[in-house]
mmCIF file of C-alpha atoms in Angstrom:
data_model
loop_
_atom_site.group_PDB
_atom_site.id
_atom_site.type_symbol
_atom_site.label_atom_id
_atom_site.label_comp_id
_atom_site.label_asym_id
_atom_site.label_seq_id
_atom_site.Cartn_x
_atom_site.Cartn_y
_atom_site.Cartn_z
ATOM 1 C CA UNK Q 1062 -60.794 -6.911 77.687
ATOM 2 C CA UNK Q 1063 -59.694 -3.891 79.706
ATOM 3 C CA UNK Q 1064 -57.400 -2.847 76.826
ATOM 4 C CA UNK Q 1065 -60.309 -3.000 74.384
ATOM 5 C CA UNK Q 1066 -62.407 -0.782 76.625
ATOM 6 C CA UNK Q 1067 -59.521 1.675 76.979
ATOM 7 C CA UNK Q 1068 -59.191 1.909 73.144
ATOM 8 C CA UNK Q 1069 -62.850 2.744 72.744
ATOM 9 C CA UNK Q 1070 -62.500 5.439 75.310
ATOM 10 C CA UNK Q 1071 -59.538 7.146 73.510
ATOM 11 C CA UNK Q 1072 -60.959 6.928 69.993
ATOM 12 C CA UNK Q 1073 -63.270 9.966 70.163
ATOM 13 C CA UNK Q 1074 -60.421 12.238 71.255
ATOM 14 C CA UNK Q 1075 -57.993 11.021 68.516
ATOM 15 C CA UNK Q 1076 -60.342 11.421 65.539
ATOM 16 C CA UNK Q 1077 -59.843 15.208 65.113
ATOM 17 C CA UNK Q 1078 -56.054 14.847 65.269
ATOM 18 C CA UNK Q 1079 -56.021 12.062 62.665
ATOM 19 C CA UNK Q 1080 -58.194 14.083 60.319
ATOM 20 C CA UNK Q 1081 -55.927 17.110 60.707
ATOM 21 C CA UNK Q 1082 -52.804 15.037 59.941
ATOM 22 C CA UNK Q 1083 -54.426 13.549 56.846
ATOM 23 C CA UNK Q 1084 -55.339 16.991 55.570
ATOM 24 C CA UNK Q 1085 -51.773 18.227 56.036
ATOM 25 C CA UNK Q 1086 -50.377 15.251 54.143
ATOM 26 C CA UNK Q 1087 -52.720 15.835 51.201
ATOM 27 C CA UNK Q 1088 -51.751 19.503 51.122
ATOM 28 C CA UNK Q 1089 -48.052 18.718 51.067
ATOM 29 C CA UNK Q 1090 -48.583 16.250 48.252
ATOM 30 C CA UNK Q 1091 -50.441 18.878 46.206
ATOM 31 C CA UNK Q 1092 -47.662 21.392 46.878
ATOM 32 C CA UNK Q 1093 -45.041 18.880 45.761
ATOM 33 C CA UNK Q 1094 -46.999 18.160 42.603
ATOM 34 C CA UNK Q 1095 -47.314 21.847 41.898
ATOM 35 C CA UNK Q 1096 -43.584 22.315 42.372
ATOM 36 C CA UNK Q 1097 -42.874 19.396 40.089
ATOM 37 C CA UNK Q 1098 -45.037 20.798 37.324
ATOM 38 C CA UNK Q 1099 -44.213 24.454 37.637
ATOM 39 C CA UNK Q 1100 -40.945 24.614 39.570
ATOM 40 C CA UNK Q 1101 -38.695 23.269 36.845
ATOM 41 C CA UNK Q 1102 -38.382 19.621 37.930
ATOM 42 C CA UNK Q 1103 -40.117 18.363 34.768
ATOM 43 C CA UNK Q 1104 -38.499 20.728 32.221
ATOM 44 C CA UNK Q 1105 -36.666 19.306 29.183
ATOM 45 C CA UNK Q 1106 -32.871 19.194 29.675
ATOM 46 C CA UNK Q 1107 -30.705 21.696 27.851
ATOM 47 C CA UNK Q 1108 -28.144 20.099 25.502
ATOM 48 C CA UNK Q 1109 -25.665 21.393 22.957
ATOM 49 C CA UNK Q 1110 -26.590 20.570 19.374
ATOM 50 C CA UNK Q 1111 -24.663 20.758 16.129
ATOM 51 C CA UNK Q 1112 -24.852 19.544 12.569
ATOM 52 C CA UNK Q 1113 -23.155 16.661 10.776
ATOM 53 C CA UNK Q 1114 -20.221 18.144 8.838
ATOM 54 C CA UNK Q 1115 -17.958 16.979 6.033
ATOM 55 C CA UNK Q 1116 -14.174 16.857 6.280
ATOM 56 C CA UNK Q 1117 -11.129 15.532 4.450
ATOM 57 C CA UNK Q 1118 -9.786 12.418 6.135
ATOM 58 C CA UNK Q 1119 -7.308 9.692 5.295
ATOM 59 C CA UNK Q 1120 -6.262 6.472 6.980
ATOM 60 C CA UNK Q 1121 -3.205 7.144 9.112
ATOM 61 C CA UNK Q 1122 -0.774 4.340 9.907
ATOM 62 C CA UNK Q 1123 1.983 4.569 12.470
ATOM 63 C CA UNK Q 1124 4.816 2.057 12.723
ATOM 64 C CA UNK Q 1125 8.378 1.699 13.924
ATOM 65 C CA UNK Q 1126 11.108 0.838 11.444
ATOM 66 C CA UNK Q 1127 14.859 0.339 11.210
ATOM 67 C CA UNK Q 1128 17.047 2.341 8.846
ATOM 68 C CA UNK Q 1129 19.064 0.285 6.354
ATOM 69 C CA UNK Q 1130 21.834 1.558 4.091
ATOM 70 C CA UNK Q 1131 21.057 1.900 0.419
ATOM 71 C CA UNK Q 1132 24.088 -0.326 -0.242
ATOM 72 C CA UNK Q 1133 26.391 -2.037 2.247
ATOM 73 C CA UNK Q 1134 29.118 -4.622 1.791
ATOM 74 C CA UNK Q 1135 31.833 -6.218 3.862
ATOM 75 C CA UNK Q 1136 35.144 -6.277 1.978
ATOM 76 C CA UNK Q 1137 36.821 -9.533 2.976
ATOM 77 C CA UNK Q 1138 40.067 -11.171 2.002
ATOM 78 C CA UNK Q 1139 39.686 -14.089 -0.398
ATOM 79 C CA UNK Q 1140 43.181 -15.514 0.237
ATOM 80 C CA UNK Q 1141 45.613 -16.155 3.065
ATOM 81 C CA UNK Q 1142 48.218 -13.418 2.804
ATOM 82 C CA UNK Q 1143 49.955 -10.540 4.542
ATOM 83 C CA UNK Q 1144 48.601 -6.981 4.170
ATOM 84 C CA UNK Q 1145 50.993 -4.816 2.182
ATOM 85 C CA UNK Q 1146 49.175 -1.462 2.394
ATOM 86 C CA UNK Q 1147 45.936 0.101 3.635
ATOM 87 C CA UNK Q 1148 44.775 2.998 1.488
ATOM 88 C CA UNK Q 1149 41.825 4.540 3.300
ATOM 89 C CA UNK Q 1150 41.156 6.705 6.332
ATOM 90 C CA UNK Q 1151 38.473 6.105 8.939
ATOM 91 C CA UNK Q 1152 35.062 7.144 7.621
ATOM 92 C CA UNK Q 1153 36.467 8.305 4.285
ATOM 93 C CA UNK Q 1154 34.397 8.486 1.107
ATOM 94 C CA UNK Q 1155 35.751 6.461 -1.796
ATOM 95 C CA UNK Q 1156 34.520 6.215 -5.389
ATOM 96 C CA UNK Q 1157 33.669 2.942 -7.092
ATOM 97 C CA UNK Q 1158 36.811 0.987 -8.025
ATOM 98 C CA UNK Q 1159 39.113 2.778 -5.575
ATOM 99 C CA UNK Q 1160 41.851 0.593 -4.030
ATOM 100 C CA UNK Q 1161 41.108 -0.025 -0.349
ATOM 101 C CA UNK Q 1162 44.028 -2.298 0.528
ATOM 102 C CA UNK Q 1163 46.643 -4.485 -1.151
ATOM 103 C CA UNK Q 1164 48.071 -7.839 -0.090
ATOM 104 C CA UNK Q 1165 51.541 -9.126 -0.866
ATOM 105 C CA UNK Q 1166 51.721 -10.369 -4.449
ATOM 106 C CA UNK Q 1167 55.455 -10.814 -5.127
ATOM 107 C CA UNK Q 1168 55.147 -14.501 -6.003
ATOM 108 C CA UNK Q 1169 52.144 -13.904 -8.253
ATOM 109 C CA UNK Q 1170 53.910 -11.019 -10.015
ATOM 110 C CA UNK Q 1171 56.934 -13.226 -10.730
ATOM 111 C CA UNK Q 1172 54.668 -15.986 -12.000
ATOM 112 C CA UNK Q 1173 52.940 -13.491 -14.262
ATOM 113 C CA UNK Q 1174 56.306 -12.595 -15.778
ATOM 114 C CA UNK Q 1175 56.977 -16.259 -16.510
ATOM 115 C CA UNK Q 1176 53.579 -16.756 -18.117
ATOM 116 C CA UNK Q 1177 53.976 -13.595 -20.185
ATOM 117 C CA UNK Q 1178 57.324 -14.866 -21.515
ATOM 118 C CA UNK Q 1179 55.796 -18.234 -22.389
ATOM 119 C CA UNK Q 1180 52.979 -16.546 -24.226
ATOM 120 C CA UNK Q 1181 55.383 -14.387 -26.228
ATOM 121 C CA UNK Q 1182 57.477 -17.442 -27.142
ATOM 122 C CA UNK Q 1183 54.401 -19.391 -28.217
ATOM 123 C CA UNK Q 1184 53.194 -16.513 -30.385
ATOM 124 C CA UNK Q 1185 56.613 -16.217 -32.105
ATOM 125 C CA UNK Q 1186 56.677 -19.939 -32.774
ATOM 126 C CA UNK Q 1187 53.176 -19.719 -34.264
ATOM 127 C CA UNK Q 1188 54.301 -16.878 -36.551
ATOM 128 C CA UNK Q 1189 57.279 -18.947 -37.859
ATOM 129 C CA UNK Q 1190 55.058 -21.951 -38.499
ATOM 130 C CA UNK Q 1191 52.651 -19.830 -40.507
ATOM 131 C CA UNK Q 1192 55.556 -18.669 -42.693
ATOM 132 C CA UNK Q 1193 56.633 -22.268 -43.194
ATOM 133 C CA UNK Q 1194 53.065 -23.248 -43.987
ATOM 134 C CA UNK Q 1195 53.000 -20.633 -46.709
ATOM 135 C CA UNK Q 1196 56.110 -22.280 -48.215
ATOM 136 C CA UNK Q 1197 54.585 -25.718 -47.856
ATOM 137 C CA UNK Q 1198 56.887 -26.933 -45.068
ATOM 138 C CA UNK Q 1199 54.351 -26.969 -42.149
ATOM 139 C CA UNK Q 1200 51.204 -29.044 -41.879
ATOM 140 C CA UNK Q 1201 47.850 -27.772 -40.713
ATOM 141 C CA UNK Q 1202 47.972 -30.117 -37.721
ATOM 142 C CA UNK Q 1203 51.233 -28.537 -36.580
ATOM 143 C CA UNK Q 1204 49.707 -25.069 -36.900
ATOM 144 C CA UNK Q 1205 46.660 -26.112 -34.837
ATOM 145 C CA UNK Q 1206 48.909 -27.552 -32.157
ATOM 146 C CA UNK Q 1207 50.809 -24.297 -31.859
ATOM 147 C CA UNK Q 1208 47.592 -22.250 -31.769
ATOM 148 C CA UNK Q 1209 46.482 -24.355 -28.785
ATOM 149 C CA UNK Q 1210 49.842 -23.696 -27.091
ATOM 150 C CA UNK Q 1211 49.325 -19.950 -27.516
ATOM 151 C CA UNK Q 1212 45.833 -20.096 -26.033
ATOM 152 C CA UNK Q 1213 47.076 -22.157 -23.103
ATOM 153 C CA UNK Q 1214 49.845 -19.665 -22.333
ATOM 154 C CA UNK Q 1215 47.356 -16.798 -22.552
ATOM 155 C CA UNK Q 1216 44.904 -18.556 -20.172
ATOM 156 C CA UNK Q 1217 47.682 -19.251 -17.661
ATOM 157 C CA UNK Q 1218 48.628 -15.593 -17.725
ATOM 158 C CA UNK Q 1219 45.016 -14.576 -17.100
ATOM 159 C CA UNK Q 1220 44.851 -16.978 -14.145
ATOM 160 C CA UNK Q 1221 47.873 -15.311 -12.560
ATOM 161 C CA UNK Q 1222 46.346 -11.874 -13.147
ATOM 162 C CA UNK Q 1223 43.201 -13.054 -11.346
ATOM 163 C CA UNK Q 1224 45.340 -14.162 -8.392
ATOM 164 C CA UNK Q 1225 46.923 -10.720 -8.299
ATOM 165 C CA UNK Q 1226 43.444 -9.148 -8.507
ATOM 166 C CA UNK Q 1227 42.376 -11.151 -5.472
ATOM 167 C CA UNK Q 1228 45.142 -9.410 -3.561
ATOM 168 C CA UNK Q 1229 43.848 -5.923 -4.409
ATOM 169 C CA UNK Q 1230 40.726 -4.942 -2.432
ATOM 170 C CA UNK Q 1231 38.597 -2.435 -4.351
ATOM 171 C CA UNK Q 1232 35.377 -0.528 -3.586
ATOM 172 C CA UNK Q 1233 32.453 -2.247 -5.360
ATOM 173 C CA UNK Q 1234 30.450 1.021 -5.295
ATOM 174 C CA UNK Q 1235 30.861 4.594 -4.126
ATOM 175 C CA UNK Q 1236 30.382 5.007 -0.394
ATOM 176 C CA UNK Q 1237 31.839 5.635 3.033
ATOM 177 C CA UNK Q 1238 34.204 3.255 4.768
ATOM 178 C CA UNK Q 1239 33.825 2.264 8.396
ATOM 179 C CA UNK Q 1240 36.556 2.531 11.006
ATOM 180 C CA UNK Q 1241 39.768 0.756 10.041
ATOM 181 C CA UNK Q 1242 40.506 -2.439 11.979
ATOM 182 C CA UNK Q 1243 43.527 -3.807 10.083
ATOM 183 C CA UNK Q 1244 47.075 -2.551 9.651
ATOM 184 C CA UNK Q 1245 49.881 -3.163 7.153
ATOM 185 C CA UNK Q 1246 51.862 -6.273 7.994
ATOM 186 C CA UNK Q 1247 48.936 -8.149 9.527
ATOM 187 C CA UNK Q 1248 48.257 -11.612 8.169
ATOM 188 C CA UNK Q 1249 44.703 -12.179 7.031
ATOM 189 C CA UNK Q 1250 42.976 -15.401 6.117
ATOM 190 C CA UNK Q 1251 40.150 -16.148 3.722
ATOM 191 C CA UNK Q 1252 37.060 -14.317 4.954
ATOM 192 C CA UNK Q 1253 38.862 -11.828 7.187
ATOM 193 C CA UNK Q 1254 37.051 -8.442 6.947
ATOM 194 C CA UNK Q 1255 39.259 -5.654 5.668
ATOM 195 C CA UNK Q 1256 36.633 -2.900 5.726
ATOM 196 C CA UNK Q 1257 32.909 -2.261 5.393
ATOM 197 C CA UNK Q 1258 31.662 0.174 2.779
ATOM 198 C CA UNK Q 1259 28.290 1.874 3.173
ATOM 199 C CA UNK Q 1260 26.264 4.060 0.863
ATOM 200 C CA UNK Q 1261 23.723 5.881 3.001
ATOM 201 C CA UNK Q 1262 23.069 8.849 0.733
ATOM 202 C CA UNK Q 1263 19.653 7.211 0.531
ATOM 203 C CA UNK Q 1264 18.098 5.219 3.366
ATOM 204 C CA UNK Q 1265 15.960 2.123 3.075
ATOM 205 C CA UNK Q 1266 13.421 2.035 5.886
ATOM 206 C CA UNK Q 1267 11.830 -1.328 6.659
ATOM 207 C CA UNK Q 1268 8.714 -1.494 8.855
ATOM 208 C CA UNK Q 1269 5.723 -3.794 9.297
ATOM 209 C CA UNK Q 1270 2.016 -3.104 8.975
ATOM 210 C CA UNK Q 1271 -0.942 -5.404 9.777
ATOM 211 C CA UNK Q 1272 -2.318 -7.352 6.852
ATOM 212 C CA UNK Q 1273 -5.687 -5.636 7.392
ATOM 213 C CA UNK Q 1274 -4.120 -2.397 6.144
ATOM 214 C CA UNK Q 1275 -2.648 -3.845 2.957
ATOM 215 C CA UNK Q 1276 -5.336 -2.138 0.879
ATOM 216 C CA UNK Q 1277 -4.065 1.206 2.156
ATOM 217 C CA UNK Q 1278 -0.397 0.629 1.254
ATOM 218 C CA UNK Q 1279 0.890 0.991 -2.303
ATOM 219 C CA UNK Q 1280 4.242 1.845 -3.919
ATOM 220 C CA UNK Q 1281 4.706 5.574 -4.255
ATOM 221 C CA UNK Q 1282 2.721 6.399 -1.111
ATOM 222 C CA UNK Q 1283 4.310 9.306 0.784
ATOM 223 C CA UNK Q 1284 5.624 8.694 4.297
ATOM 224 C CA UNK Q 1285 7.008 10.814 7.115
ATOM 225 C CA UNK Q 1286 9.594 9.575 9.587
ATOM 226 C CA UNK Q 1287 11.008 10.985 12.798
ATOM 227 C CA UNK Q 1288 14.101 9.999 14.742
ATOM 228 C CA UNK Q 1289 14.732 10.497 18.492
ATOM 229 C CA UNK Q 1290 18.188 11.802 17.586
ATOM 230 C CA UNK Q 1291 16.634 14.769 15.746
ATOM 231 C CA UNK Q 1292 13.580 15.918 17.738
ATOM 232 C CA UNK Q 1293 11.207 18.145 15.832
ATOM 233 C CA UNK Q 1294 12.639 17.209 12.436
ATOM 234 C CA UNK Q 1295 10.682 15.202 9.857
ATOM 235 C CA UNK Q 1296 12.194 13.108 7.084
ATOM 236 C CA UNK Q 1297 10.064 12.392 4.039
ATOM 237 C CA UNK Q 1298 10.132 9.548 1.539
ATOM 238 C CA UNK Q 1299 7.971 7.146 -0.443
ATOM 239 C CA UNK Q 1300 7.015 3.495 -0.253
ATOM 240 C CA UNK Q 1301 9.251 1.582 -2.672
ATOM 241 C CA UNK Q 1302 8.128 -2.037 -2.321
ATOM 242 C CA UNK Q 1303 5.954 -4.407 -0.312
ATOM 243 C CA UNK Q 1304 7.064 -7.883 0.684
ATOM 244 C CA UNK Q 1305 4.867 -10.427 -1.143
ATOM 245 C CA UNK Q 1306 4.879 -12.695 1.931
ATOM 246 C CA UNK Q 1307 2.757 -12.142 5.044
ATOM 247 C CA UNK Q 1308 4.185 -13.397 8.330
ATOM 248 C CA UNK Q 1309 1.778 -16.178 9.409
ATOM 249 C CA UNK Q 1310 2.630 -15.601 13.079
ATOM 250 C CA UNK Q 1311 2.268 -11.822 13.359
ATOM 251 C CA UNK Q 1312 -0.122 -11.418 10.401
ATOM 252 C CA UNK Q 1313 1.971 -8.466 9.278
ATOM 253 C CA UNK Q 1314 3.810 -7.611 6.083
ATOM 254 C CA UNK Q 1315 7.135 -5.817 5.690
ATOM 255 C CA UNK Q 1316 7.108 -2.554 3.768
ATOM 256 C CA UNK Q 1317 10.249 -0.842 2.462
ATOM 257 C CA UNK Q 1318 10.395 2.915 1.960
ATOM 258 C CA UNK Q 1319 13.164 5.058 0.483
ATOM 259 C CA UNK Q 1320 14.228 8.311 2.156
ATOM 260 C CA UNK Q 1321 16.692 10.755 0.569
ATOM 261 C CA UNK Q 1322 19.523 11.507 2.981
ATOM 262 C CA UNK Q 1323 21.544 14.306 1.367
ATOM 263 C CA UNK Q 1324 22.838 15.664 4.679
ATOM 264 C CA UNK Q 1325 23.706 12.170 5.935
ATOM 265 C CA UNK Q 1326 21.846 12.719 9.201
ATOM 266 C CA UNK Q 1327 20.195 9.317 9.183
ATOM 267 C CA UNK Q 1328 22.494 6.362 9.840
ATOM 268 C CA UNK Q 1329 21.929 2.670 9.148
ATOM 269 C CA UNK Q 1330 20.556 0.914 12.210
ATOM 270 C CA UNK Q 1331 18.695 3.949 13.589
ATOM 271 C CA UNK Q 1332 15.176 3.457 14.934
ATOM 272 C CA UNK Q 1333 12.589 5.623 13.178
ATOM 273 C CA UNK Q 1334 8.898 6.233 13.762
ATOM 274 C CA UNK Q 1335 6.960 6.096 10.520
ATOM 275 C CA UNK Q 1336 3.650 7.749 9.704
ATOM 276 C CA UNK Q 1337 1.834 7.412 6.399
ATOM 277 C CA UNK Q 1338 -1.608 8.287 5.124
ATOM 278 C CA UNK Q 1339 -3.730 6.497 2.571
ATOM 279 C CA UNK Q 1340 -7.190 6.568 0.996
ATOM 280 C CA UNK Q 1341 -7.820 10.348 1.172
ATOM 281 C CA UNK Q 1342 -11.556 11.060 1.035
ATOM 282 C CA UNK Q 1343 -14.325 13.510 1.831
ATOM 283 C CA UNK Q 1344 -16.475 12.017 4.567
ATOM 284 C CA UNK Q 1345 -19.016 12.876 7.266
ATOM 285 C CA UNK Q 1346 -17.761 13.660 10.753
ATOM 286 C CA UNK Q 1347 -19.308 14.398 14.131
ATOM 287 C CA UNK Q 1348 -17.783 15.306 17.509
ATOM 288 C CA UNK Q 1349 -16.516 12.299 19.399
ATOM 289 C CA UNK Q 1350 -18.731 13.108 22.410
ATOM 290 C CA UNK Q 1351 -21.816 12.773 20.232
ATOM 291 C CA UNK Q 1352 -21.281 9.048 19.590
ATOM 292 C CA UNK Q 1353 -22.473 6.609 22.230
ATOM 293 C CA UNK Q 1354 -22.039 2.860 22.372
ATOM 294 C CA UNK Q 1355 -24.170 0.085 23.764
ATOM 295 C CA UNK Q 1356 -23.232 -3.495 23.214
ATOM 296 C CA UNK Q 1357 -21.946 -3.728 19.676
ATOM 297 C CA UNK Q 1358 -23.975 -0.755 18.427
ATOM 298 C CA UNK Q 1359 -22.958 2.880 18.042
ATOM 299 C CA UNK Q 1360 -25.590 5.577 17.939
ATOM 300 C CA UNK Q 1361 -26.217 9.305 18.209
ATOM 301 C CA UNK Q 1362 -29.245 11.333 19.272
ATOM 302 C CA UNK Q 1363 -30.751 13.139 16.327
ATOM 303 C CA UNK Q 1364 -32.920 16.207 16.942
ATOM 304 C CA UNK Q 1365 -36.354 15.243 15.614
ATOM 305 C CA UNK Q 1366 -39.666 17.043 15.304
ATOM 306 C CA UNK Q 1367 -40.836 19.118 18.275
ATOM 307 C CA UNK Q 1368 -37.268 18.923 19.639
ATOM 308 C CA UNK Q 1369 -37.556 15.253 20.505
ATOM 309 C CA UNK Q 1370 -34.386 13.155 20.740
ATOM 310 C CA UNK Q 1371 -34.310 10.250 18.281
ATOM 311 C CA UNK Q 1372 -31.804 7.487 18.863
ATOM 312 C CA UNK Q 1373 -30.130 6.830 15.481
ATOM 313 C CA UNK Q 1374 -27.704 3.903 14.881
ATOM 314 C CA UNK Q 1375 -24.556 4.818 12.933
ATOM 315 C CA UNK Q 1376 -21.550 3.041 11.475
ATOM 316 C CA UNK Q 1377 -18.340 4.779 12.477
ATOM 317 C CA UNK Q 1378 -14.883 4.835 10.920
ATOM 318 C CA UNK Q 1379 -11.648 6.368 12.090
ATOM 319 C CA UNK Q 1380 -11.244 8.892 14.910
ATOM 320 C CA UNK Q 1381 -9.113 11.959 14.381
ATOM 321 C CA UNK Q 1382 -8.612 15.165 16.395
ATOM 322 C CA UNK Q 1383 -11.806 14.797 18.433
ATOM 323 C CA UNK Q 1384 -13.922 13.886 15.409
ATOM 324 C CA UNK Q 1385 -15.433 10.545 14.395
ATOM 325 C CA UNK Q 1386 -16.015 9.450 10.826
ATOM 326 C CA UNK Q 1387 -19.618 8.473 10.065
ATOM 327 C CA UNK Q 1388 -19.841 5.878 7.313
ATOM 328 C CA UNK Q 1389 -23.606 5.429 7.367
ATOM 329 C CA UNK Q 1390 -26.724 6.372 9.334
ATOM 330 C CA UNK Q 1391 -26.609 10.172 8.959
ATOM 331 C CA UNK Q 1392 -26.492 12.780 6.234
ATOM 332 C CA UNK Q 1393 -24.713 16.116 6.038
ATOM 333 C CA UNK Q 1394 -26.473 18.928 7.894
ATOM 334 C CA UNK Q 1395 -28.470 16.662 10.232
ATOM 335 C CA UNK Q 1396 -28.885 18.199 13.690
ATOM 336 C CA UNK Q 1397 -27.620 15.985 16.515
ATOM 337 C CA UNK Q 1398 -26.881 16.246 20.221
ATOM 338 C CA UNK Q 1399 -23.131 16.846 20.555
ATOM 339 C CA UNK Q 1400 -22.858 17.338 24.318
ATOM 340 C CA UNK Q 1401 -25.080 16.484 27.263
ATOM 341 C CA UNK Q 1402 -26.091 13.087 25.913
ATOM 342 C CA UNK Q 1403 -26.210 11.648 29.433
ATOM 343 C CA UNK Q 1404 -29.352 13.718 30.055
ATOM 344 C CA UNK Q 1405 -31.138 12.486 26.942
ATOM 345 C CA UNK Q 1406 -33.427 9.526 26.406
ATOM 346 C CA UNK Q 1407 -34.903 8.231 23.188
ATOM 347 C CA UNK Q 1408 -38.113 10.112 22.407
ATOM 348 C CA UNK Q 1409 -37.625 12.581 25.251
ATOM 349 C CA UNK Q 1410 -37.944 16.338 24.867
ATOM 350 C CA UNK Q 1411 -34.772 18.426 24.803
ATOM 351 C CA UNK Q 1412 -33.913 22.146 24.762
ATOM 352 C CA UNK Q 1413 -31.342 22.645 21.955
ATOM 353 C CA UNK Q 1414 -28.553 25.105 22.734
ATOM 354 C CA UNK Q 1415 -26.123 26.512 20.172
ATOM 355 C CA UNK Q 1416 -22.574 26.080 21.600
ATOM 356 C CA UNK Q 1417 -21.222 29.183 19.862
ATOM 357 C CA UNK Q 1418 -24.033 31.366 21.165
ATOM 358 C CA UNK Q 1419 -23.571 29.908 24.645
ATOM 359 C CA UNK Q 1420 -19.858 30.739 24.599
ATOM 360 C CA UNK Q 1421 -20.706 34.264 23.473
ATOM 361 C CA UNK Q 1422 -23.123 34.659 26.415
ATOM 362 C CA UNK Q 1423 -26.208 35.290 24.285
ATOM 363 C CA UNK Q 1424 -29.566 34.087 25.650
ATOM 364 C CA UNK Q 1425 -30.927 30.952 24.040
ATOM 365 C CA UNK Q 1426 -34.384 30.202 22.741
ATOM 366 C CA UNK Q 1427 -35.614 26.727 22.202
ATOM 367 C CA UNK Q 1428 -35.881 25.948 18.520
ATOM 368 C CA UNK Q 1429 -39.403 25.238 17.334
#
């Protein structure tokens, strides 16, 4: 009760102070409102604007491939024999048909002499029988028998010549031989490698691309390849063929390209980085900073009437050199916000600024 009486006694003295405080608060609020309306706090944000442009683009594919020789073969012995001579130097170029090495063939040569003599004898006997037949002293059956003997002798001689041919290792095509690993006098068995011949005047380059890009790849498409061994140098070629089978595990297909190699810089087995372009086209592009994403949607802010920002959904394509391809949603020449999008909201007012004029230091005026 005493506290209640004390409150009533203080109330008359506090009333003027409370009224003064309330008046100050209302004044500050009015000042703040005035500052907000006239001090710049509610002004439209300044943003850089540009127009939707057109540019030439193409799908670019990058892959890693392995260089393969145009032709390569391992020259192996087909018999068990001793090497008689080796007729090539390490890394030497040899034309097609050149003798690479010979194996001993003394026994086969002697056998060939025997078969040649038998053939000659059989042919002479056949000639005498034909003379006798003309005189009526030889039957047709006897002539046929001797003809068969001649053919048999000839076939036996050819068989011996084939055995001798197996002991002469020849180049199946023109190319370069690898380092020599056999010497005269060494005994080789069936399947022993004598040398490897490589034709790398043209390189086959095998690489894989995802099946989703199959529509971009076609025979004759130009490619560019680079090798770590030759920094700064580009090797050009064309797509030669596409494997008809798609790997069901990687969902990729193997593509083979051909690269001329006149200076023989590229070697089989080298790792190359491949780049190729497909589907060249004229398309719409905008700066990459102009495109925003939310959820699964991409959009830009288009400059609408009275300089109002209009959120516009777009379908984008590839990105290249700071530009984004626009497949749908905009047309050429449309004005859009290209920088400062974080300050923009859909339907909000903006102050368009020309980037080129801003870089030049010229004053800007808001477009009507």
